Amino acid sequence: MASGRMEFHARTIMQHANFAFVLPNDIEKPEVKDLRHYDRPTKSLILLHGLTGTDTDWLFGGVAQEMAIQYNLAVFMPTAGNFFYLDRGYEGGNYGAYVGRELIEYIREVFGYCQRREDTIIGGLSMGGYGALHTALAYPETFSGCIALSSALRIRDIATGVPSANVIMSEKMERDIFGDPAELLDSDRNPEVQLRTLRSAGKALPRMYLAIGTEDSLLTCNRRFRDFLAQEKADFRYEEGPGAHNWTFWNEYLNRGLSWMLS
Amino acid sequence: MASGRMEFHARTIMQHANFAFVLPNDIEKPEVKDLRHYDRPTKSLILLHGLTGTDTDWLFGGVAQEMAIQYNLAVFMPTAGNFFYLDRGYEGGNYGAYVGRELIEYIREVFGYCQRREDTIIGGLSMGGYGALHTALAYPETFSGCIALSSALRIRDIATGVPSANVIMSEKMERDIFGDPAELLDSDRNPEVQLRTLRSAGKALPRMYLAIGTEDSLLTCNRRFRDFLAQEKADFRYEEGPGAHNWTFWNEYLNRGLSWMLS
Amino acid sequence: MASGRMEFHARTIMQHANFAFVLPNDIEKPEVKDLRHYDRPTKSLILLHGLTGTDTDWLFGGVAQEMAIQYNLAVFMPTAGNFFYLDRGYEGGNYGAYVGRELIEYIREVFGYCQRREDTIIGGLSMGGYGALHTALAYPETFSGCIALSSALRIRDIATGVPSANVIMSEKMERDIFGDPAELLDSDRNPEVQLRTLRSAGKALPRMYLAIGTEDSLLTCNRRFRDFLAQEKADFRYEEGPGAHNWTFWNEYLNRGLSWMLS
Amino acid sequence: MASGRMEFHARTIMQHANFAFVLPNDIEKPEVKDLRHYDRPTKSLILLHGLTGTDTDWLFGGVAQEMAIQYNLAVFMPTAGNFFYLDRGYEGGNYGAYVGRELIEYIREVFGYCQRREDTIIGGLSMGGYGALHTALAYPETFSGCIALSSALRIRDIATGVPSANVIMSEKMERDIFGDPAELLDSDRNPEVQLRTLRSAGKALPRMYLAIGTEDSLLTCNRRFRDFLAQEKADFRYEEGPGAHNWTFWNEYLNRGLSWMLS
């Protein structure tokens, strides 16, 4: 299967931003289980890493390549630091605009993928699960779907001072990323606010798939977001299952999420 | 987990030869299921690709990273073309000497791994399964073990004109790789000859693990080699199981092979 | 500047063939000396490595990136072993068809470059200088120009038993690459034969730029080819200058060749 | 020449931090101009990128490979964002500790280089020129020398509100990187403070090489630092020459700096 890593000058984050990709354009058909996915044009999936992660995570630990083959997906995996795919408020630090707009535009220009909303999905794990939700809700005209796995949906916890179970995440680091906790709940960093804003404006929401393991410390905040989505009557699917915060869980549920979204 | 790709000037194949690697030197202990593997020094595993393959195969399709973490293994994955890891008979075309000697020496010099025979294993799939066996038997002082998955043990078939089930492999290509079929059976390209030569010289054999899926067209020739090993009373383990010539099989049986060899 | 490395399944050489690329699609205009090159569409340059080389040679030792910026060029640098970019005569070993056809078709499909003959050039150094000439003459409908630096134009020498000055190249290796010396002069591995065949068929030739250093052991055979081109009244430019077989020479004359060809 | 890119889990910046490297351990002697550099052990050079840069900058635009060959240097080129190689004050954001300590320790462990102070140098361009100076002065027991090219020595300008000539660098971005301007002059982000602190403690300073082009907007602040070093009677060399803020300048003066430092 075609694969690579490349980088380009991204203005939003003022970096030669790096991403990995797999492209199902050289697939031998016998490798594919369900050929119906090859009766349609290739769809695109942006896959986001978790905290401390990098562009190869979904390739080395995860099943990005297998999913690309089975579902006829061009998969793009950016490296974007530990900023939760959020904008820092100045040109050069806007990681949300990078993933949601500039990267997409660049992929369109160079590869021709991500052209149509119905063909463009974003997914991620942990920090990247939050990032996938937040980015899909920030750019709903770009993404028709979102797959959020073991998502770090901690906005409410951060705002109310509940410390992270992640030993990496100090209070100082959290403040550097999310800003003043007192302003967080009502900001557009809160997916609930984002969703309600889209609703008010009469805009289409992305379809949302969420999954969380029952041994994951993020279980409670994911259930809370599930309740919010149910209350909002959003088009979503939420799954819980035995599992922890690891590749065994993410690989199984990425597959389940894609199967639900693409069938 | 630490990972990378690099290349160096390899005299045996006169190329800036490329290999990928994963190194378990930055592992956070909680990721590891069985910590006993971290009570000993890191061992080394050379993993060989199949026909048409490349250094990233075991990373993108296979579980190289997971195995490295679980078993405390430094894994090195060379790219070495379609020459079955054999010597072409001139400096600049010796793919056997490259993998079995020059690459190992380079890894020793740069990384310090592969120092001791008991810490050095070679494995591979399909063409790389044959390559792992052939290389381990050609350099038995370097490798203490060998994991040969779905191995293309076709020497006898080629010698007797049985065509390959692999559509890629034309007779002309086969001749370019293996030379004159009439001379093949008695040559050191035949693992049976290699093993008997080592026995005659009183040299230690590598421990061998072989696995093959029951839906694999290579089943017959693997059973034949099993019978040979049994007859020779070699130290080996042979496993058959439901499965075909694909990553599902290779990933499961690489794990089984390592578990047997390292416990 | 945008850059990357990728690989895809190439049928001609039955490999996940690797290539590097630089793309001038994120250039900040102030970096560019002569903006007129940006008033036209981006052109494409395939750059071939020499013996023992790899896809990064023109990036790490050479000025591929600088040329890409100055001349608005998308540059693609394949890795293709030591086979002089020639076909070995079976699907799976055809390095000429790989570079001249399959790679070009793949670049067209994925990136949209190399679409028009007048926008597509091939260049190379040493073995790659021969390869650039041979490939341009084998696929004249694809390449409008060719830049052959310090080219290993040794067909006549090989045919007449003149040994290579390159210590790497043994007679056995040479035979493995070029086949029977007795059949070489009249074969299409001889650029003179290629050119005459195109002439006979009334086909357009690529424009050719050749350069060789006066301290280079390949000087004589390059002069011989210059005389042949002059005699054939081909559209070419030949330059000699102080210099040896190294990057100082290649970088200067790649620039001179591009300047001549693109102005 | 041996080269590669790798990444490892760096605690200081909580990332799978990426770096490129070239290693002169496979050099053919005829490539080398001055063989005396090969009569001593290989030295190590850390090379830092400028704003918006990445680990491949010194390879694709710069002469990292050529310097490695000529001076028998193992060169390591980290990617470290736009944070001027400074600590953000929490584990997970300490880019100074990453380059000055954790990366060095990792290189020692994996490759065995950077063992001795007298064999370890750090260099960089623009932001990386400042970074090289700041890091060498922060870890003087690690680095014996420092090569600072076209260095962004803007501490005094930032503190006094002189805007950057670099269009990328907004005031908001500058504050995100350097913190409160009012506290900057007296902080250890100011190389003058660093140097005086080392002097007071009686510690050895690194040897410093500085170069700046006369057409560079950073000329004034480099002259100011030169005057400071002269006043402090530090062991340094300062060079000015025709040139701007580009690779032509950096490549020439990296060579001059290494020649001065290593002869």
PDB file of C-alpha atoms in Angstrom, chain A residues 5 7 9 13-16 18 51-57 60 81-83 88-92 95 168 170 172-173 176-177, chain D residues 5 7 9 13-16 18 51-57 60 81-83 88-92 95 168 170 172-173 176-177:
ATOM      1  CA  ARG A   5       5.611  11.171   5.308  1.00  0.00           C
ATOM      2  CA  GLU A   7       5.972  18.293   5.464  1.00  0.00           C
ATOM      3  CA  HIS A   9       5.131  25.278   5.392  1.00  0.00           C
ATOM      4  CA  ILE A  13       1.367  27.132  13.049  1.00  0.00           C
ATOM      5  CA  MET A  14       4.418  28.704  11.354  1.00  0.00           C
ATOM      6  CA  GLN A  15       6.076  25.362  10.975  1.00  0.00           C
ATOM      7  CA  HIS A  16       7.174  22.952   8.362  1.00  0.00           C
ATOM      8  CA  ASN A  18       4.733  17.081   9.217  1.00  0.00           C
ATOM      9  CA  LEU A  51      -0.845  13.490  24.076  1.00  0.00           C
ATOM     10  CA  THR A  52       2.896  12.935  23.451  1.00  0.00           C
ATOM     11  CA  GLY A  53       1.995  11.434  20.086  1.00  0.00           C
ATOM     12  CA  THR A  54       3.256  11.777  16.572  1.00  0.00           C
ATOM     13  CA  ASP A  55       2.273  11.136  12.954  1.00  0.00           C
ATOM     14  CA  THR A  56       3.360   7.515  12.994  1.00  0.00           C
ATOM     15  CA  ASP A  57       1.322   6.449  16.035  1.00  0.00           C
ATOM     16  CA  PHE A  60       2.950   1.647  14.146  1.00  0.00           C
ATOM     17  CA  GLY A  81       2.075  18.803  19.435  1.00  0.00           C
ATOM     18  CA  ASN A  82       0.232  18.725  22.742  1.00  0.00           C
ATOM     19  CA  PHE A  83      -2.065  21.709  22.191  1.00  0.00           C
ATOM     20  CA  ARG A  88      -3.509  29.761  20.719  1.00  0.00           C
ATOM     21  CA  GLY A  89      -4.851  33.028  19.428  1.00  0.00           C
ATOM     22  CA  TYR A  90      -2.081  34.190  17.137  1.00  0.00           C
ATOM     23  CA  GLU A  91      -1.007  33.328  13.614  1.00  0.00           C
ATOM     24  CA  GLY A  92       1.727  30.790  14.249  1.00  0.00           C
ATOM     25  CA  TYR A  95      -3.428  24.245  15.808  1.00  0.00           C
ATOM     26  CA  ILE A 168       1.821  14.066  32.397  1.00  0.00           C
ATOM     27  CA  SER A 170       0.240  19.343  35.286  1.00  0.00           C
ATOM     28  CA  LYS A 172       0.518  24.629  34.652  1.00  0.00           C
ATOM     29  CA  MET A 173       0.553  22.727  31.373  1.00  0.00           C
ATOM     30  CA  ASP A 176      -0.872  26.863  28.981  1.00  0.00           C
ATOM     31  CA  ILE A 177      -3.120  24.841  26.680  1.00  0.00           C
TER      32      ILE A 177
ATOM     33  CA  ARG D   5      15.490  10.249  11.136  1.00  0.00           C
ATOM     34  CA  GLU D   7      12.027   9.857  17.344  1.00  0.00           C
ATOM     35  CA  HIS D   9       9.683   9.779  23.976  1.00  0.00           C
ATOM     36  CA  ILE D  13       8.707  18.196  26.056  1.00  0.00           C
ATOM     37  CA  MET D  14       6.289  15.279  26.468  1.00  0.00           C
ATOM     38  CA  GLN D  15       6.577  14.369  22.831  1.00  0.00           C
ATOM     39  CA  HIS D  16       7.848  11.671  20.595  1.00  0.00           C
ATOM     40  CA  ASN D  18      12.001  13.825  16.211  1.00  0.00           C
ATOM     41  CA  LEU D  51      11.860  29.792  13.103  1.00  0.00           C
ATOM     42  CA  THR D  52       9.378  27.625  11.134  1.00  0.00           C
ATOM     43  CA  GLY D  53      12.153  25.072  10.681  1.00  0.00           C
ATOM     44  CA  THR D  54      12.451  21.346  10.990  1.00  0.00           C
ATOM     45  CA  ASP D  55      15.011  18.571  11.352  1.00  0.00           C
ATOM     46  CA  THR D  56      15.714  18.334   7.623  1.00  0.00           C
ATOM     47  CA  ASP D  57      16.545  22.009   7.070  1.00  0.00           C
ATOM     48  CA  PHE D  60      18.120  19.863   2.365  1.00  0.00           C
ATOM     49  CA  GLY D  81       9.130  24.070  17.364  1.00  0.00           C
ATOM     50  CA  ASN D  82       9.280  27.852  17.563  1.00  0.00           C
ATOM     51  CA  PHE D  83      10.036  28.195  21.261  1.00  0.00           C
ATOM     52  CA  ARG D  88       8.277  27.077  29.310  1.00  0.00           C
ATOM     53  CA  GLY D  89       8.444  26.325  32.981  1.00  0.00           C
ATOM     54  CA  TYR D  90       6.681  22.990  33.234  1.00  0.00           C
ATOM     55  CA  GLU D  91       7.679  19.403  32.525  1.00  0.00           C
ATOM     56  CA  GLY D  92       6.319  18.912  29.025  1.00  0.00           C
ATOM     57  CA  TYR D  95      12.648  22.916  25.057  1.00  0.00           C
ATOM     58  CA  ILE D 168       6.055  36.076  11.277  1.00  0.00           C
ATOM     59  CA  SER D 170       3.812  39.058  16.250  1.00  0.00           C
ATOM     60  CA  LYS D 172       1.527  38.069  20.973  1.00  0.00           C
ATOM     61  CA  MET D 173       3.705  35.223  19.719  1.00  0.00           C
ATOM     62  CA  ASP D 176       4.017  33.491  24.382  1.00  0.00           C
ATOM     63  CA  ILE D 177       7.651  32.523  23.841  1.00  0.00           C
TER      64      ILE D 177
END
